[in-house]
Coordinates of C-alpha atoms and ligand atoms in Angstrom, one line a residue:
M424 CA 16.4 8.9 15.5
T425 CA 13.4 10.3 13.7
I426 CA 13.9 13.8 12.5
R427 CA 11.1 16.3 13.3
L428 CA 10.6 18.6 10.3
T429 CA 8.7 21.9 10.4
L430 CA 6.7 23.6 7.7
A431 CA 9.7 25.8 6.6
D432 CA 10.5 25.5 2.9
A433 CA 13.9 23.9 3.6
D434 CA 12.2 21.2 5.7
I435 CA 9.6 20.5 3.1
A436 CA 12.4 20.1 0.5
R437 CA 14.3 17.8 2.9
A438 CA 11.2 15.6 3.3
A439 CA 11.0 15.2 -0.5
E440 CA 14.7 14.4 -0.6
I441 CA 14.2 11.7 2.0
W442 CA 11.4 10.2 -0.1
R443 CA 13.7 10.3 -3.2
A444 CA 16.3 8.4 -1.3
G445 CA 13.8 5.7 -0.4
G446 CA 13.1 6.8 3.2
R447 CA 9.9 7.1 5.2
V448 CA 8.4 10.4 6.2
A449 CA 5.2 10.7 8.2
F450 CA 3.0 13.6 7.3
P451 CA -0.4 15.2 8.1
T452 CA -3.4 14.6 5.9
E453 CA -6.9 15.9 6.6
T454 CA -7.9 12.4 7.8
V455 CA -5.0 11.0 9.8
Y456 CA -1.2 11.2 9.6
G457 CA 0.2 9.0 6.8
L458 CA 3.5 7.1 6.8
G459 CA 4.7 7.9 3.3
A460 CA 7.3 6.5 1.0
D461 CA 7.9 6.5 -2.8
A462 CA 5.1 4.4 -4.3
S463 CA 7.3 3.4 -7.3
S464 CA 10.0 1.8 -5.2
D465 CA 9.7 -1.8 -3.9
T466 CA 12.3 -1.3 -1.3
A467 CA 10.8 2.0 0.0
V468 CA 7.4 0.4 0.3
A469 CA 8.7 -2.7 2.0
R470 CA 10.3 -0.4 4.6
I471 CA 6.8 1.1 5.4
F472 CA 5.7 -2.4 6.4
E473 CA 8.9 -3.0 8.3
A474 CA 8.3 0.2 10.4
K475 CA 4.6 -0.7 11.0
D476 CA 5.3 -4.3 12.0
R477 CA 2.2 -5.2 10.0
P478 CA 1.5 -8.9 10.1
S479 CA 0.1 -8.8 6.6
F480 CA 0.4 -6.8 3.3
N481 CA -2.8 -4.9 2.6
P482 CA -2.7 -2.8 -0.5
L483 CA -1.8 0.8 0.2
I484 CA -3.3 4.1 -1.0
V485 CA -1.2 6.2 -3.4
H486 CA -1.4 9.9 -2.6
V487 CA -1.0 12.3 -5.5
A488 CA -0.7 16.1 -5.8
D489 CA -2.9 16.5 -8.9
L490 CA -5.0 14.8 -11.6
D491 CA -2.2 14.5 -14.0
Q492 CA -0.4 12.2 -11.6
A493 CA -3.5 10.2 -10.9
R494 CA -4.0 9.6 -14.7
K495 CA -0.5 8.2 -15.0
L496 CA -1.3 5.6 -12.4
A497 CA -4.7 4.3 -13.3
L498 CA -7.0 3.7 -16.3
W499 CA -9.0 6.9 -15.9
S500 CA -12.8 6.9 -16.6
D501 CA -15.8 9.3 -16.7
A502 CA -16.8 7.9 -13.4
A503 CA -13.4 8.7 -11.9
D504 CA -13.6 12.1 -13.4
A505 CA -17.0 12.9 -11.9
L506 CA -15.9 11.7 -8.4
A507 CA -12.6 13.6 -8.6
Q508 CA -14.5 16.7 -9.7
A509 CA -16.8 16.4 -6.7
F510 CA -14.5 15.3 -3.9
W511 CA -10.8 15.9 -4.7
P512 CA -8.8 17.1 -3.0
G513 CA -10.4 15.4 -0.1
P514 CA -11.0 12.2 1.9
L515 CA -12.0 10.0 -0.9
T516 CA -9.9 7.1 -2.3
L517 CA -10.8 5.7 -5.7
V518 CA -9.8 2.1 -6.5
L519 CA -9.2 2.0 -10.3
P520 CA -7.7 -0.4 -12.8
L521 CA -3.9 0.0 -12.7
A522 CA -2.5 1.5 -15.8
P523 CA -0.1 -0.7 -17.7
G524 CA 3.5 0.2 -16.8
A525 CA 2.4 2.6 -14.1
P526 CA 5.2 3.5 -11.7
V527 CA 3.7 1.6 -8.7
S528 CA 5.4 -1.1 -6.7
S529 CA 3.5 -4.4 -6.7
L530 CA 3.8 -4.3 -2.9
V531 CA 1.5 -1.2 -3.0
T532 CA -1.2 -3.0 -4.9
A533 CA -0.5 -6.3 -3.1
G534 CA -0.1 -7.8 -6.6
L535 CA -3.5 -6.8 -7.7
D536 CA -4.2 -5.1 -11.0
S537 CA -6.0 -2.2 -9.3
V538 CA -4.7 0.8 -7.4
G539 CA -6.2 3.0 -4.7
I540 CA -5.5 6.7 -5.3
R541 CA -6.4 9.8 -3.3
M542 CA -5.6 13.5 -3.6
P543 CA -5.5 14.8 0.0
A544 CA -6.7 18.2 0.9
H545 CA -4.4 19.0 3.7
P546 CA -2.2 22.0 2.6
V547 CA 1.0 20.4 4.0
A548 CA 0.3 17.1 2.3
R549 CA -0.2 18.9 -0.9
Q550 CA 3.0 20.9 -0.5
L551 CA 5.0 17.8 0.2
L552 CA 3.5 15.8 -2.7
R553 CA 4.2 18.7 -5.1
A554 CA 7.8 18.9 -3.9
F555 CA 8.2 15.2 -4.4
G556 CA 6.5 15.1 -7.8
G557 CA 5.3 11.5 -7.8
G558 CA 2.9 9.1 -6.0
I559 CA 3.4 8.5 -2.2
A560 CA 2.2 5.3 -0.7
A561 CA 0.9 5.9 2.8
P562 CA -1.0 3.9 5.3
S563 CA -1.8 5.5 8.7
A564 CA 1.4 6.3 10.6
N565 CA 1.1 4.0 13.5
R566 CA 2.4 0.6 14.5
S567 CA 0.1 -2.2 13.6
G568 CA -2.9 -2.5 16.0
R569 CA -2.5 0.9 17.5
I570 CA -5.0 3.8 17.1
S571 CA -4.8 6.0 14.0
P572 CA -2.6 9.0 14.6
T573 CA -4.0 12.5 14.4
R574 CA -1.0 14.3 16.0
T575 CA 2.8 14.2 15.6
A576 CA 3.0 12.9 19.2
H577 CA 0.8 9.9 18.3
V578 CA 3.1 9.1 15.4
L579 CA 6.2 9.3 17.5
S580 CA 4.7 7.3 20.3
T581 CA 4.9 4.2 18.2
L582 CA 7.3 5.0 15.4
D583 CA 10.0 7.1 16.9
G584 CA 13.4 5.7 15.8
R585 CA 11.7 3.4 13.2
I586 CA 11.1 6.0 10.5
E587 CA 13.4 8.7 9.0
A588 CA 11.2 11.8 9.7
V589 CA 7.9 13.2 10.6
V590 CA 6.5 16.6 9.4
D591 CA 4.8 18.4 12.2
G592 CA 1.7 19.9 10.7
G593 CA -0.5 20.1 13.7
P594 CA -3.6 18.0 14.4
A595 CA -5.3 16.2 11.6
E596 CA -8.9 17.4 11.6
V597 CA -11.0 14.4 10.7
G598 CA -9.4 11.5 12.5
L599 CA -11.3 9.0 10.4
E600 CA -9.7 7.4 7.3
S601 CA -10.9 8.2 3.8
T602 CA -14.0 6.7 2.2
I603 CA -12.8 4.0 -0.3
L604 CA -14.9 3.6 -3.5
G605 CA -14.1 0.7 -5.8
L606 CA -14.5 1.6 -9.5
T607 CA -13.1 -1.5 -11.2
G608 CA -16.5 -2.9 -11.7
T609 CA -19.9 -1.9 -10.3
P610 CA -19.2 1.2 -8.1
T611 CA -18.9 -0.3 -4.6
L612 CA -18.2 1.3 -1.3
L613 CA -15.2 -0.6 0.0
R614 CA -14.7 1.3 3.3
P615 CA -17.1 3.8 4.8
G616 CA -15.8 7.2 5.8
G617 CA -16.8 10.8 6.0
I618 CA -18.1 11.0 2.4
G619 CA -21.4 9.0 2.4
I620 CA -22.9 6.6 -0.1
D621 CA -25.6 9.1 -1.1
A622 CA -23.2 11.9 -1.9
L623 CA -21.1 9.4 -3.9
S624 CA -24.2 8.1 -5.8
E625 CA -25.3 11.7 -6.6
A626 CA -21.9 12.7 -7.9
L627 CA -21.7 9.6 -10.0
G628 CA -25.3 9.8 -11.2
A629 CA -25.6 6.1 -10.4
R630 CA -26.2 3.9 -7.4
V631 CA -23.2 2.9 -5.4
S632 CA -23.5 -0.5 -3.7
R633 CA -22.3 -1.4 -0.3
R634 CA -19.9 -4.0 0.7
H635 CA -20.0 -4.9 4.4
D636 CA -16.7 -6.7 4.7
T637 CA -14.7 -3.5 4.8
D638 CA -11.5 -5.3 5.5
A639 CA -12.2 -8.1 3.0
I640 CA -8.7 -7.8 1.7
S641 CA -7.4 -9.4 4.9
A642 CA -10.0 -12.2 5.0
P643 CA -8.3 -15.2 3.4
G644 CA -10.2 -16.9 0.6
Q645 CA -13.2 -14.5 1.0
T646 CA -12.3 -11.9 -1.5
P647 CA -11.9 -12.4 -5.2
S648 CA -9.5 -9.5 -5.3
H649 CA -6.5 -10.8 -3.4
Y650 CA -3.7 -11.8 -5.6
A651 CA -3.5 -15.5 -6.3
P652 CA -1.3 -17.1 -8.9
R653 CA -2.7 -19.6 -11.5
A654 CA -0.2 -22.2 -10.4
T655 CA -0.6 -24.3 -7.3
M656 CA 1.7 -23.1 -4.5
R657 CA 3.8 -25.5 -2.4
L658 CA 5.1 -23.7 0.7
N659 CA 8.0 -24.5 3.0
A660 CA 9.6 -26.7 0.4
A661 CA 12.7 -28.4 1.8
E662 CA 13.8 -29.3 -1.7
W663 CA 12.6 -28.8 -5.3
E664 CA 10.6 -31.3 -7.3
P665 CA 11.2 -31.7 -11.0
G666 CA 9.2 -29.3 -13.2
E667 CA 8.4 -26.8 -10.4
A668 CA 8.9 -23.0 -10.7
T669 CA 11.0 -22.3 -7.6
L670 CA 11.2 -19.4 -5.3
G671 CA 14.2 -19.4 -3.0
F672 CA 15.2 -17.6 0.2
G673 CA 18.9 -17.6 1.1
K674 CA 21.7 -19.0 -1.0
M675 CA 20.3 -21.9 -3.1
P676 CA 19.7 -22.8 -6.7
C677 CA 16.3 -21.6 -7.7
D678 CA 14.5 -19.8 -10.6
L679 CA 14.1 -16.6 -8.5
N680 CA 15.3 -15.7 -5.1
L681 CA 13.4 -13.5 -2.6
S682 CA 16.7 -12.6 -1.0
E683 CA 20.0 -14.5 -1.2
A684 CA 21.3 -12.5 1.8
E685 CA 18.2 -13.6 3.8
N686 CA 17.2 -10.0 4.1
L687 CA 13.4 -9.8 4.9
T688 CA 13.0 -6.3 3.6
E689 CA 14.5 -7.3 0.3
A690 CA 12.3 -10.4 0.3
A691 CA 9.1 -8.3 0.9
A692 CA 10.1 -6.0 -1.9
N693 CA 10.5 -8.9 -4.3
L694 CA 7.6 -11.0 -3.2
F695 CA 4.8 -10.0 -5.7
A696 CA 7.0 -9.3 -8.7
H697 CA 8.6 -12.7 -8.3
L698 CA 5.3 -14.5 -7.9
H699 CA 4.0 -12.9 -11.0
A700 CA 7.2 -13.8 -12.9
L701 CA 7.1 -17.4 -11.7
D702 CA 3.5 -17.8 -12.6
A703 CA 4.2 -16.5 -16.1
M704 CA 6.6 -19.4 -16.6
G705 CA 3.4 -21.5 -16.9
R706 CA 4.4 -24.4 -14.6
A707 CA 1.8 -26.3 -12.6
V708 CA 3.4 -25.7 -9.3
I709 CA 5.3 -22.8 -7.7
A710 CA 7.5 -24.1 -4.8
V711 CA 8.6 -21.7 -2.1
A712 CA 11.5 -22.2 0.3
P713 CA 10.8 -21.6 4.0
V714 CA 10.8 -17.9 5.1
P715 CA 11.5 -17.3 8.8
H716 CA 8.5 -16.1 10.8
R717 CA 10.2 -13.0 12.3
G718 CA 9.8 -9.3 11.5
L719 CA 8.5 -8.8 8.0
G720 CA 8.7 -12.6 7.5
V721 CA 5.3 -12.8 9.4
A722 CA 3.7 -10.7 6.7
I723 CA 5.5 -12.5 3.9
N724 CA 4.3 -15.9 5.2
D725 CA 0.8 -14.5 5.7
R726 CA 0.7 -13.4 2.0
L727 CA 2.2 -16.7 0.8
S728 CA -0.4 -18.8 2.6
R729 CA -3.2 -16.6 1.1
A730 CA -1.8 -17.1 -2.3
A731 CA -1.7 -20.8 -1.6
A732 CA -5.2 -21.0 -0.2
P733 CA -7.6 -23.4 -2.0
R734 CA -9.9 -21.7 -4.4
Ligands
LIG113 O1 -7.4 8.5 5.1 C1 -6.7 7.6 4.6 O2 -7.1 6.9 3.7 C2 -5.4 7.3 5.3 C3 -4.5 8.5 5.0 C4 -3.1 8.4 5.4 O3 -4.5 8.9 3.6 N1 -4.7 6.1 4.8 C5 -5.2 4.9 5.0 O4 -4.5 3.8 4.6 O5 -6.2 4.7 5.7 P1 -4.7 2.3 5.0 O6 -3.4 1.6 4.6 O7 -5.1 2.2 6.4 O8 -5.9 1.8 4.1 C6 -5.6 1.2 2.9 C7 -6.8 0.4 2.5 C8 -6.6 -1.1 2.4 O9 -6.7 -1.8 3.6 C9 -7.6 -1.5 1.4 O10 -8.8 -1.8 2.1 C10 -7.8 -0.3 0.5 O11 -7.2 0.7 1.2 N2 -7.2 -0.5 -0.8 C11 -6.0 0.1 -1.2 N3 -5.8 -0.3 -2.5 C12 -6.7 -1.1 -2.8 C13 -7.0 -1.9 -4.0 N4 -6.1 -1.9 -5.1 N5 -8.0 -2.7 -4.0 C14 -8.9 -2.8 -2.9 N6 -8.7 -2.1 -1.8 C15 -7.6 -1.3 -1.8
LIG114 MG1 -4.9 2.1 8.9

């Protein structure tokens, strides 16, 4: 059962408690309802993907209450400052270099060294984020492939019973997801939204360039920014070859195990951190045991085959 929470103080506090306990709470933002969980927790973030039935792991946006929080997550810059001054709180996501040691699960960044951050303007979102006191990872609160939710009823129509709670804050006004601006190199529009390229360029005092493949993150081999280890990947390995760094699933001898208990949520939570750690061993090959293609296993296999794609 998904609990319906109201805007009463006690309910806001309860939502923050559910987040602290690693649960999922859908909440209104000015763009669409988000499906939020503690951005610092691998398990909590894995459970977002589990609820959404997403066939792949796209990086998620971290929602913050204030600038101090944003500065803890990313390497802040004058450009970020100018844009935050102009558009935060509001429907603008900034993709910035991830700060070393930032409290962000590698499942949020999809293993990348950048992080998408936004400070939503919706008063309920702000209240919830302040009550929680940390970053909340939140994609739109719908099952994969369904329309973006702008009302509690939309959220419940696909996620009822799959998430712990929804905060009923009335209709979201915009209904269109935030504009995403990449600031890890040349300022680049990564996803168009309500805030246009001219307004961004003006606030920045420099031209923002366009990128047409808005969902490039999901196009295998097409984007330089999806996480790929240095080592060659060998998937569905029935047994290990000498000298390989080995990633197991289920009870088996290996360097690191996605989940000895064959729990796919645990495996998703471990995926990027384990790949990074195995890559750091400096071996030529990372071999990966078969992961079943059910539930979150579909997204895990999708990400593994991207990491293994020729480049
Ligand atoms: O309005 C919104 O942005 C809504 C509300 C809930 O805030 N959220 C949303 O999340 O639209 P989602 O998961 O649908 O979009 C996340 C997108 C990713 O698909 C990716 O394109 C981009 O944000 N993104 C996030 N982090 C990134 C990163 N480190 N590098 C590149 N792109 C990133
Ligand atoms: Mg979405």
